[in-house]
């Protein structure tokens, strides 16, 4: 579009520069050919002088124009002098209006805006006089004809002037739109650059957060597998050390070895971000049932497992989280509760799954829990963190002397 507009502007400037020469030459040729019919000898000589003056005026303007801005005073003087010469030539011979018509084309560019209409009407007078039979009109009927033709020219000037103004307004609005579009594009480019920087920053933060999440995951997995396994091994070995019966000692020693093997396998799965080994071949209810039974045998505490609702296959992460929470709750019970009975219930509801672990132990005050120390486990905080990663919750109900109840709620998300 820019190249097309530039080409049109160049053609227009060429016409404004060479058009007057061509029209003057054509008018002079036609005037000379009709001089014996339309002019006297004296008028012919006068016309020749005026043609020479017009040619000289055009040469002057041709040298002056390149350094002049649009609507310059020099342009106004040139237009006025040319219009007067063209009017006189048309007075002498109506066919010289061929030269006068140039005023219609360059008045807008040569004259200040407030004088454009006057310049166009002056040209219209010359054109109307030529088309009505010559100047001056020689009879009332010719004057009427002159008035009608002049009114026609003036009306056309008004119509085309309005069209030109409308076009100029549209061009101005389009230019303003283009300028605003360029500013918008610049702001968009700046925003994209800022967005790229923010994206790079977010990626860095995401990588750092991923590293932190992986550290927390490994810490929680180690706590839920190796730490609990080692606790169980220590308990079994303490029984071995205190046992006088070799058969009892051998039994607890075998249990310690089994716990060591199981802990080693869980540690390997944790490193490779795999689910608990208990879920490899069993469903969540079966895995919980076995976990509760093994814990009961290991600790000597009576424990029961119950399932309510319709059992459905759950997403791997849901099952893994519930099993880990159950293992942690049972480990806490073994370490702190001094319970004689434990109940674990898995409930399938419409849109969530609930895991409840209750004991009849010594209980505690949930509001006065000590902070986790260097030797402490993830405990209740770890269980809550696991549930919250799945948009779930973990609630604790306990009172000194009245046991403890841990209740985990997670969304029911089916297996893929």
XYZ file of N, CA, C and O in Angstrom, residues 292 295 301-304 326 329-330 333 337 339-345 354-361 395-398 402-409:
152
model
N -2.916 -53.895 57.809
C -3.445 -53.905 59.175
C -3.122 -55.230 59.861
O -2.724 -55.262 61.043
N 0.597 -55.390 60.702
C 0.875 -54.485 61.839
C 0.411 -55.099 63.144
O 1.097 -55.010 64.176
N -1.091 -55.829 68.898
C -2.296 -55.068 69.191
C -3.420 -55.575 68.298
O -3.226 -55.770 67.089
N -4.597 -55.779 68.841
C -5.734 -56.233 68.055
C -6.149 -55.135 67.076
O -6.375 -53.994 67.474
N -6.253 -55.488 65.833
C -6.611 -54.494 64.792
C -7.604 -55.114 63.825
O -7.469 -56.291 63.445
N -8.598 -54.362 63.413
C -9.624 -54.809 62.479
C -9.723 -53.840 61.306
O -9.572 -52.623 61.484
N -2.529 -44.518 56.004
C -2.848 -45.604 56.936
C -1.580 -46.129 57.608
O -1.559 -46.382 58.839
N -0.442 -43.554 60.170
C -1.314 -43.517 61.344
C -1.074 -44.736 62.242
O -1.019 -44.624 63.483
N -0.913 -45.899 61.644
C -0.631 -47.099 62.441
C 0.733 -47.012 63.116
O 0.908 -47.447 64.274
N 0.405 -44.858 66.061
C -0.294 -45.578 67.129
C 0.656 -46.523 67.863
O 0.649 -46.608 69.100
N 0.576 -44.494 71.216
C -0.784 -44.582 71.764
C -0.922 -45.546 72.935
O -1.807 -45.372 73.778
N -2.153 -48.443 72.687
C -3.542 -48.881 72.491
C -3.653 -50.393 72.629
O -2.682 -51.140 72.483
N -4.880 -50.862 72.915
C -5.175 -52.289 72.969
C -6.056 -52.724 71.808
O -6.219 -53.919 71.575
N -6.605 -51.731 71.075
C -7.496 -52.064 69.963
C -7.459 -50.934 68.940
O -7.487 -49.763 69.295
N -7.402 -51.320 67.672
C -7.352 -50.342 66.572
C -8.361 -50.773 65.512
O -8.502 -51.973 65.210
N -9.051 -49.791 64.955
C -9.977 -50.062 63.860
C -9.665 -49.177 62.658
O -9.476 -47.968 62.797
N -9.594 -49.781 61.484
C -9.333 -49.051 60.232
C -10.529 -49.268 59.307
O -10.908 -50.422 59.050
N -11.109 -48.165 58.826
C -12.301 -48.241 57.971
C -12.053 -47.478 56.677
O -11.641 -46.298 56.715
N -13.047 -42.043 52.126
C -12.652 -41.692 53.491
C -11.912 -42.854 54.130
O -12.329 -44.017 54.016
N -10.832 -42.518 54.800
C -10.064 -43.506 55.567
C -10.054 -43.076 57.030
O -9.609 -41.957 57.345
N -10.553 -43.941 57.907
C -10.582 -43.641 59.343
C -9.719 -44.653 60.084
O -9.871 -45.880 59.893
N -8.841 -44.144 60.954
C -7.995 -44.992 61.812
C -8.242 -44.552 63.254
O -7.915 -43.414 63.624
N -8.825 -45.452 64.044
C -9.185 -45.125 65.431
C -8.497 -46.106 66.376
O -8.337 -47.297 66.067
N -8.099 -45.576 67.536
C -7.503 -46.438 68.567
C -8.056 -46.048 69.924
O -8.629 -44.960 70.096
N -7.886 -46.929 70.874
C -8.370 -46.660 72.245
C -7.208 -46.344 73.172
O -7.243 -46.660 74.369
N -6.168 -45.718 72.619
C -4.960 -45.461 73.395
C -5.087 -44.277 74.329
O -6.180 -43.810 74.680
N -8.207 -34.903 59.154
C -8.670 -34.380 60.440
C -8.224 -35.264 61.587
O -8.138 -36.490 61.454
N -7.934 -34.635 62.730
C -7.474 -35.357 63.927
C -8.451 -35.080 65.067
O -8.748 -33.916 65.362
N -8.957 -36.134 65.685
C -9.771 -36.017 66.886
C -9.107 -36.822 67.997
O -8.898 -38.037 67.849
N -8.754 -36.151 69.071
C -8.091 -36.847 70.171
C -8.292 -36.086 71.467
O -8.519 -34.857 71.459
N -8.680 -40.733 75.988
C -9.857 -41.191 75.247
C -9.525 -41.581 73.810
O -10.389 -41.584 72.938
N -8.304 -41.929 73.525
C -7.949 -42.432 72.204
C -7.810 -41.340 71.153
O -7.931 -40.138 71.420
N -7.567 -41.808 69.917
C -7.314 -40.896 68.802
C -8.034 -41.413 67.553
O -8.123 -42.633 67.342
N -8.528 -40.475 66.751
C -9.149 -40.822 65.469
C -8.543 -39.939 64.380
O -8.541 -38.704 64.490
N -8.010 -40.585 63.349
C -7.464 -39.883 62.179
C -8.401 -40.153 61.010
O -8.687 -41.325 60.698
N -8.872 -39.077 60.375
C -9.835 -39.215 59.266
C -9.309 -38.467 58.055
O -9.101 -37.241 58.108
N -9.076 -39.234 56.972
C -8.582 -38.639 55.719
C -9.694 -38.663 54.677
O -10.342 -39.703 54.477
N -9.890 -37.528 54.001
C -10.897 -37.405 52.948
C -10.201 -36.961 51.651
O -9.514 -35.926 51.639
